[in-house]
Amino acid sequence: MRTTVGIIGAGPAGLLLARLLHRAGTDSVVLESRDRAYVEHRQRAGILEQGTVDVLRAAGAGERMDREGLRHDGIELRFDRRRHRVDFPALTGGRSVMVYAQTEVCKDLIALQLKEGGPLLFEAEALAVEGAESDRPRVRFRHEGREDVLECDYVAGCDGFWGVARQAVPAEASRVFERSYPYAWLGILADVAPSHDELVYARHDRGFALLSMRSPSVSRLYLQVPAGTDAAQWSAERIWDELERRLETDDDWALRRGPLTQKSVTPMRSYVHEPMRHGRLLLAGDAAHIVPPTGAKGLNLAVGDVVTLARALVHAEDTGSPDLLDAYSATCLRRVWQAERFSYDMTTLLHPAPDATAFDGRLQRARLERIASSRAAETDLAEAYTGFPLG
């Protein structure tokens, strides 16, 4: 099998890259190790930055998003039983975010790829990337019980943190920067209307809590728990009781309760692999970087990567010039590190550490007071939350 760009992974990064390349007239083949049902139902991110929304619309993948997604013009910060709303459009010149789950983005892009794009092979497990330093890299993969080879001009590693793409970069050519956090998120999906019309980020001495949503009838909520927590240890009643404590306010706001449909624990970590390119192998999304979910940056970083990568690949095909490909890693990493910084800031702002002192707690409150009382500090948060420039 032969193509111009071999794409490993049919998450949002790989699928959007294939879509952008198709619209520019560049061939690709997408290899995905899981089946279609798994890809279309794995729960991940749910907040799309303004730039991500604009890219999906421009790629012809925004129709259902615009019909079913929920535009949000702000978030609410809670601390000391107080509420402070951050107004995104007023602080950013009109930018907002969209609540539209990653599962739905993937469904939309899969449907478009199967209808209009190049081959998309499910249950095609990439085994290795070979010859990344040559002008004819190859991806060995297993599909329908036999091994095959995909020969490419370029390989895009969009196969996540545990994929094979990054493993093809020699250790001596890599630098890794990472931080693990001593807490995790216990997340639930519940069949109940959201208790607030925008996301609520709450700092409480008992731990962080987040009130989010997937639709007008489905709530998504999170609690800070110790790293390594087993979700089975938490009953539904215990979860709702703890959410109520951490989200409490001095007014008449009330938390709506409902039946849980999903419960899981998400570890918290920051990770960056440099560079994001090795020869003709280019990494994108979680294959190159991980952020703690507090800043809602993971999916949006992947979109920024593939927009930059698609532009560079098409430029190389059209002009023969490698200039944009040569700049790919540095261009992406500027945005990646700003997102890492913001995600770290939001995480340490809102999560009491297990060994936190009274001094640490006072600092968190002072930082929140600064955001609530300073337009400059509030603008910095709003600009970062709604998205850094894509490129």
Coordinates of C-alpha atoms in Angstrom, one line a residue:
M1 CA 0.0 0.0 0.0
R2 CA 1.3 3.4 -0.9
T3 CA 0.3 7.0 0.0
T4 CA 1.7 10.5 0.5
V5 CA 1.0 10.8 4.2
G6 CA 0.5 7.8 6.5
I7 CA -1.5 8.7 9.5
I8 CA -1.3 6.5 12.6
G9 CA -4.4 7.0 14.8
A10 CA -8.0 8.0 14.2
G11 CA -8.5 10.3 17.2
P12 CA -9.3 13.9 16.5
A13 CA -5.7 14.7 15.5
G14 CA -5.4 12.0 12.8
L15 CA -8.9 12.4 11.5
L16 CA -8.7 16.2 11.2
L17 CA -5.3 16.0 9.5
A18 CA -6.7 13.6 7.0
R19 CA -9.6 15.9 6.4
L20 CA -7.4 19.0 5.9
L21 CA -5.1 17.1 3.5
H22 CA -8.0 15.8 1.5
R23 CA -9.4 19.2 1.0
A24 CA -6.0 20.4 -0.2
G25 CA -5.7 17.5 -2.6
T26 CA -3.0 15.5 -0.7
D27 CA -3.5 11.7 -0.3
S28 CA -3.4 10.0 3.0
V29 CA -4.2 6.6 4.7
V30 CA -5.4 6.5 8.3
L31 CA -4.6 3.4 10.4
E32 CA -6.5 3.0 13.7
S33 CA -5.9 0.0 16.0
R34 CA -9.4 0.1 17.6
D35 CA -12.8 -0.6 16.0
R36 CA -15.1 2.2 14.9
A37 CA -17.5 1.8 17.8
Y38 CA -14.7 2.3 20.3
V39 CA -13.3 5.4 18.7
E40 CA -16.8 7.0 18.5
H41 CA -17.6 6.3 22.1
R42 CA -14.4 6.9 24.1
Q43 CA -15.0 9.8 26.5
R44 CA -12.4 12.5 26.4
A45 CA -12.4 16.3 26.1
G46 CA -15.5 18.4 25.7
I47 CA -14.4 22.1 25.4
L48 CA -13.5 23.5 21.9
E49 CA -11.6 26.8 21.7
Q50 CA -12.6 29.5 19.3
G51 CA -9.8 28.5 16.9
T52 CA -10.9 24.8 17.0
V53 CA -14.5 25.8 16.2
D54 CA -13.3 27.9 13.3
V55 CA -11.1 25.2 11.9
L56 CA -13.9 22.6 12.0
R57 CA -16.3 24.9 10.3
A58 CA -13.7 25.7 7.6
A59 CA -13.1 22.0 7.1
G60 CA -16.8 21.3 6.5
A61 CA -17.1 19.5 9.8
G62 CA -19.0 22.1 11.8
E63 CA -22.7 21.6 10.8
R64 CA -23.7 19.3 13.6
M65 CA -21.5 21.1 16.1
D66 CA -23.2 24.4 15.3
R67 CA -26.6 22.7 15.6
E68 CA -26.0 20.7 18.8
G69 CA -23.0 22.3 20.5
L70 CA -23.4 24.7 23.4
R71 CA -21.7 28.1 23.0
H72 CA -20.3 29.3 26.3
D73 CA -19.3 32.9 26.8
G74 CA -17.6 32.5 30.1
I75 CA -16.8 30.3 33.1
E76 CA -17.5 30.8 36.8
L77 CA -14.8 30.6 39.5
R78 CA -15.9 29.7 43.0
F79 CA -13.9 30.1 46.2
D80 CA -14.9 30.8 49.8
R81 CA -18.5 30.2 48.9
R82 CA -18.3 33.2 46.5
R83 CA -18.9 33.3 42.7
H84 CA -17.1 35.2 40.0
R85 CA -17.9 35.0 36.3
V86 CA -15.2 35.5 33.7
D87 CA -16.8 37.1 30.6
F88 CA -14.9 35.8 27.6
P89 CA -16.3 38.0 24.7
A90 CA -15.9 41.2 26.8
L91 CA -12.3 40.4 27.6
T92 CA -11.1 38.9 24.3
G93 CA -12.7 40.9 21.5
G94 CA -15.6 38.5 21.1
R95 CA -14.1 35.0 21.5
S96 CA -16.0 32.1 23.2
V97 CA -15.7 28.4 23.5
M98 CA -18.0 25.5 22.5
V99 CA -19.1 22.5 24.6
Y100 CA -19.1 19.7 22.1
A101 CA -17.7 16.3 23.1
Q102 CA -14.6 14.8 21.4
T103 CA -16.7 11.7 20.7
E104 CA -19.0 13.8 18.6
V105 CA -16.1 15.5 16.8
C106 CA -14.7 12.0 15.9
K107 CA -18.1 10.8 14.7
D108 CA -18.4 13.8 12.4
L109 CA -14.8 13.5 11.0
I110 CA -15.2 9.7 10.5
A111 CA -18.4 10.1 8.5
L112 CA -16.7 12.7 6.3
Q113 CA -13.6 10.6 5.8
L114 CA -15.5 7.5 4.9
K115 CA -17.8 9.5 2.5
E116 CA -15.2 11.7 0.8
G117 CA -11.7 11.0 2.0
G118 CA -8.9 8.4 1.6
P119 CA -8.8 5.0 3.2
L120 CA -9.5 4.8 6.9
L121 CA -8.7 1.3 8.3
F122 CA -10.1 0.3 11.7
E123 CA -8.6 -2.5 13.6
A124 CA -5.3 -1.8 11.8
E125 CA -2.6 -2.0 14.5
A126 CA 0.6 -0.1 13.7
L127 CA 3.5 -2.2 14.7
A128 CA 6.5 0.0 13.9
V129 CA 7.6 3.1 12.0
E130 CA 10.7 2.2 9.9
G131 CA 13.0 4.4 7.8
A132 CA 11.9 7.7 9.4
E133 CA 15.2 9.3 8.4
S134 CA 14.9 8.2 4.7
D135 CA 12.8 9.7 2.0
R136 CA 10.5 6.6 2.0
P137 CA 9.4 5.8 5.5
R138 CA 7.2 2.8 6.1
V139 CA 4.6 1.8 8.7
R140 CA 4.3 -1.9 9.4
F141 CA 0.8 -2.8 10.6
R142 CA -1.5 -5.7 11.2
H143 CA -5.0 -5.8 9.6
E144 CA -7.5 -8.6 9.2
G145 CA -5.1 -11.1 10.6
R146 CA -2.1 -10.4 8.4
E147 CA 0.8 -8.0 8.4
D148 CA 1.2 -5.3 5.7
V149 CA 3.3 -2.3 5.0
L150 CA 2.2 1.3 4.3
E151 CA 4.8 3.1 2.3
C152 CA 4.7 6.9 2.6
D153 CA 6.4 10.2 1.9
Y154 CA 5.7 11.2 5.5
V155 CA 4.3 9.6 8.6
A156 CA 2.1 11.5 11.0
G157 CA 2.1 10.0 14.5
C158 CA -1.3 10.8 15.9
D159 CA -1.5 7.6 18.0
G160 CA -1.5 9.1 21.5
F161 CA 0.9 8.7 24.4
W162 CA 1.1 4.9 24.3
G163 CA 1.4 4.6 20.5
V164 CA 4.3 3.4 18.4
A165 CA 5.1 6.6 16.6
R166 CA 7.1 8.3 19.4
Q167 CA 9.0 5.0 20.0
A168 CA 10.6 5.4 16.6
V169 CA 12.4 8.5 17.7
P170 CA 15.9 7.5 19.0
A171 CA 16.4 8.3 22.7
E172 CA 19.5 10.3 21.9
A173 CA 17.4 12.5 19.6
S174 CA 14.8 13.1 22.3
R175 CA 14.2 15.4 25.3
V176 CA 11.4 14.7 27.7
F177 CA 9.9 17.2 30.2
E178 CA 7.3 15.9 32.6
R179 CA 5.5 16.4 35.9
S180 CA 3.1 14.1 37.7
Y181 CA 0.6 15.5 40.2
P182 CA -0.3 13.9 43.5
Y183 CA -4.0 14.0 42.8
A184 CA -6.4 12.8 40.1
W185 CA -9.9 13.6 38.8
L186 CA -12.9 11.3 39.7
G187 CA -15.2 12.0 36.8
I188 CA -18.9 11.1 36.3
L189 CA -21.5 11.4 33.6
A190 CA -25.0 11.8 34.9
D191 CA -28.4 11.8 33.3
V192 CA -29.4 15.2 34.8
A193 CA -29.6 18.7 33.4
P194 CA -26.6 20.8 34.3
S195 CA -26.9 22.8 37.5
H196 CA -25.4 25.9 35.9
D197 CA -25.4 27.2 32.3
E198 CA -21.6 27.6 32.2
L199 CA -18.7 25.6 33.6
V200 CA -17.9 26.1 37.2
Y201 CA -14.4 25.8 38.6
A202 CA -14.4 25.5 42.4
R203 CA -11.4 25.8 44.8
H204 CA -12.3 24.3 48.2
D205 CA -10.2 23.2 51.2
R206 CA -11.6 19.7 50.6
G207 CA -10.4 19.7 47.0
F208 CA -11.2 21.0 43.6
A209 CA -14.5 20.4 41.9
L210 CA -15.7 21.1 38.3
L211 CA -19.3 21.3 37.1
S212 CA -19.4 20.7 33.3
M213 CA -21.8 19.2 30.8
R214 CA -22.2 17.2 27.6
S215 CA -25.7 18.4 26.6
P216 CA -28.7 20.2 28.1
S217 CA -29.7 16.9 29.7
V218 CA -26.3 15.3 30.5
S219 CA -23.9 16.6 33.2
R220 CA -20.2 16.0 33.4
L221 CA -18.7 16.6 36.9
Y222 CA -15.3 16.0 38.5
L223 CA -13.8 15.8 42.0
Q224 CA -10.2 16.1 43.0
V225 CA -9.1 12.7 44.6
P226 CA -5.8 11.3 45.6
A227 CA -3.7 9.8 42.8
G228 CA -4.3 6.1 42.5
T229 CA -7.9 6.3 43.7
D230 CA -10.2 3.4 42.7
A231 CA -13.5 4.8 41.4
A232 CA -15.3 1.8 42.9
Q233 CA -14.6 3.2 46.3
W234 CA -16.9 6.1 45.7
S235 CA -20.7 5.5 45.8
A236 CA -23.0 7.8 43.9
E237 CA -24.4 9.3 47.1
R238 CA -20.8 10.0 48.4
I239 CA -19.9 11.7 45.1
W240 CA -23.0 13.9 45.0
D241 CA -22.5 14.8 48.7
E242 CA -18.9 15.8 48.1
L243 CA -19.8 17.8 45.0
E244 CA -22.4 19.7 47.0
R245 CA -19.9 20.6 49.7
R246 CA -17.2 21.8 47.3
L247 CA -19.6 23.8 45.1
E248 CA -21.5 25.4 47.9
T249 CA -22.3 29.1 47.7
D250 CA -23.8 31.8 49.9
D251 CA -26.8 32.3 47.6
D252 CA -29.6 30.0 46.7
W253 CA -27.8 27.9 44.0
A254 CA -28.5 24.2 44.3
L255 CA -26.8 21.1 42.7
R256 CA -29.1 18.9 40.7
R257 CA -28.6 15.1 41.3
G258 CA -29.3 12.3 38.9
P259 CA -28.4 8.7 38.0
L260 CA -24.7 8.1 37.1
T261 CA -24.0 6.5 33.7
Q262 CA -20.2 6.5 33.9
K263 CA -17.5 6.8 36.6
S264 CA -13.8 6.9 36.1
V265 CA -10.5 8.3 37.4
T266 CA -8.2 10.4 35.3
P267 CA -4.5 10.9 36.4
M268 CA -3.0 14.3 36.2
R269 CA 0.3 14.9 34.4
S270 CA 2.2 17.3 32.2
Y271 CA 4.5 15.9 29.5
V272 CA 6.3 17.3 26.5
H273 CA 8.5 15.4 24.0
E274 CA 11.0 17.5 22.0
P275 CA 11.4 17.7 19.1
M276 CA 8.0 16.8 17.5
R277 CA 9.8 15.8 14.3
H278 CA 12.3 13.1 13.4
G279 CA 13.2 12.9 9.8
R280 CA 9.9 12.3 8.0
L281 CA 8.1 11.3 11.1
L282 CA 6.0 14.1 12.6
L283 CA 4.3 13.8 16.0
A284 CA 1.0 15.5 16.8
G285 CA -1.4 15.6 19.8
D286 CA -1.0 13.3 22.7
A287 CA 1.9 11.5 21.0
A288 CA 4.0 14.6 21.7
H289 CA 2.4 16.3 24.7
I290 CA 0.0 15.8 27.6
V291 CA -1.6 18.5 29.8
P292 CA -3.6 18.2 32.9
P293 CA -7.3 18.6 32.0
T294 CA -7.8 21.7 34.1
G295 CA -7.2 24.1 31.3
A296 CA -9.2 22.2 28.6
K297 CA -6.2 22.2 26.3
G298 CA -5.6 18.6 25.2
L299 CA -7.9 18.4 22.1
N300 CA -7.3 22.0 21.2
L301 CA -3.5 21.5 21.2
A302 CA -3.9 18.5 18.9
V303 CA -5.9 20.7 16.5
G304 CA -3.2 23.4 16.5
D305 CA -0.6 20.7 15.7
V306 CA -2.4 19.3 12.7
V307 CA -3.4 22.7 11.3
T308 CA 0.3 23.6 11.3
L309 CA 1.3 20.1 10.0
A310 CA -1.3 20.1 7.2
R311 CA -0.1 23.5 6.0
A312 CA 3.5 22.4 6.1
L313 CA 2.9 19.1 4.2
V314 CA 0.8 20.8 1.5
H315 CA 3.4 23.5 1.1
A316 CA 6.1 20.8 0.7
E317 CA 4.1 19.0 -1.9
D318 CA 3.2 22.1 -3.9
T319 CA 6.5 23.9 -3.8
G320 CA 9.1 21.2 -3.0
S321 CA 10.3 23.4 -0.2
P322 CA 10.9 21.9 3.3
D323 CA 10.9 25.2 5.1
L324 CA 7.5 24.8 6.9
L325 CA 8.2 21.2 7.8
D326 CA 11.6 22.2 9.1
A327 CA 9.9 24.8 11.3
Y328 CA 7.0 22.5 12.4
S329 CA 8.3 21.4 15.8
A330 CA 9.5 24.8 16.9
T331 CA 6.2 26.4 15.7
C332 CA 4.0 23.9 17.6
L333 CA 6.2 23.9 20.7
R334 CA 5.7 27.6 21.2
R335 CA 2.0 27.0 21.5
V336 CA 2.4 23.8 23.5
W337 CA 4.5 25.4 26.2
Q338 CA 2.0 28.3 26.6
A339 CA -0.7 25.7 27.0
E340 CA 1.4 23.8 29.5
R341 CA 2.0 27.0 31.4
F342 CA -1.7 27.8 31.5
S343 CA -2.8 24.3 32.4
Y344 CA -0.2 24.2 35.2
D345 CA -1.3 27.6 36.5
M346 CA -5.0 26.6 36.5
T347 CA -4.2 23.3 38.2
T348 CA -2.1 24.8 41.0
L349 CA -4.5 27.6 41.4
L350 CA -7.5 25.3 42.2
H351 CA -6.1 22.1 43.6
P352 CA -4.9 22.0 47.3
A353 CA -1.9 19.7 47.4
P354 CA -1.9 16.8 49.9
D355 CA 1.0 18.5 51.8
A356 CA -0.4 22.1 51.4
T357 CA 0.2 24.4 54.3
A358 CA -2.0 27.3 55.5
F359 CA 0.4 29.6 53.6
D360 CA -0.3 27.7 50.4
G361 CA -4.0 28.0 50.9
R362 CA -3.7 31.8 51.4
L363 CA -1.7 32.1 48.2
Q364 CA -4.4 30.3 46.2
R365 CA -7.0 32.6 47.6
A366 CA -4.9 35.6 46.8
R367 CA -4.4 34.5 43.2
L368 CA -8.2 34.0 42.8
E369 CA -8.8 37.4 44.4
R370 CA -6.5 39.0 41.9
I371 CA -8.4 37.4 39.0
A372 CA -11.7 38.6 40.5
S373 CA -10.5 42.2 41.1
S374 CA -8.1 42.9 38.2
R375 CA -9.3 43.2 34.6
A376 CA -5.7 42.5 33.4
A377 CA -5.5 39.2 35.3
E378 CA -8.9 38.2 34.2
T379 CA -8.1 39.0 30.6
D380 CA -5.0 36.9 30.8
L381 CA -7.1 33.9 31.9
A382 CA -9.8 34.6 29.3
E383 CA -7.3 34.9 26.4
A384 CA -5.6 31.6 27.4
Y385 CA -8.8 29.7 28.0
T386 CA -10.4 30.7 24.6
G387 CA -7.2 29.8 22.8
F388 CA -3.7 30.7 21.6
P389 CA -3.1 31.5 17.9
L390 CA -3.0 28.4 15.7
G391 CA 0.4 28.8 14.2

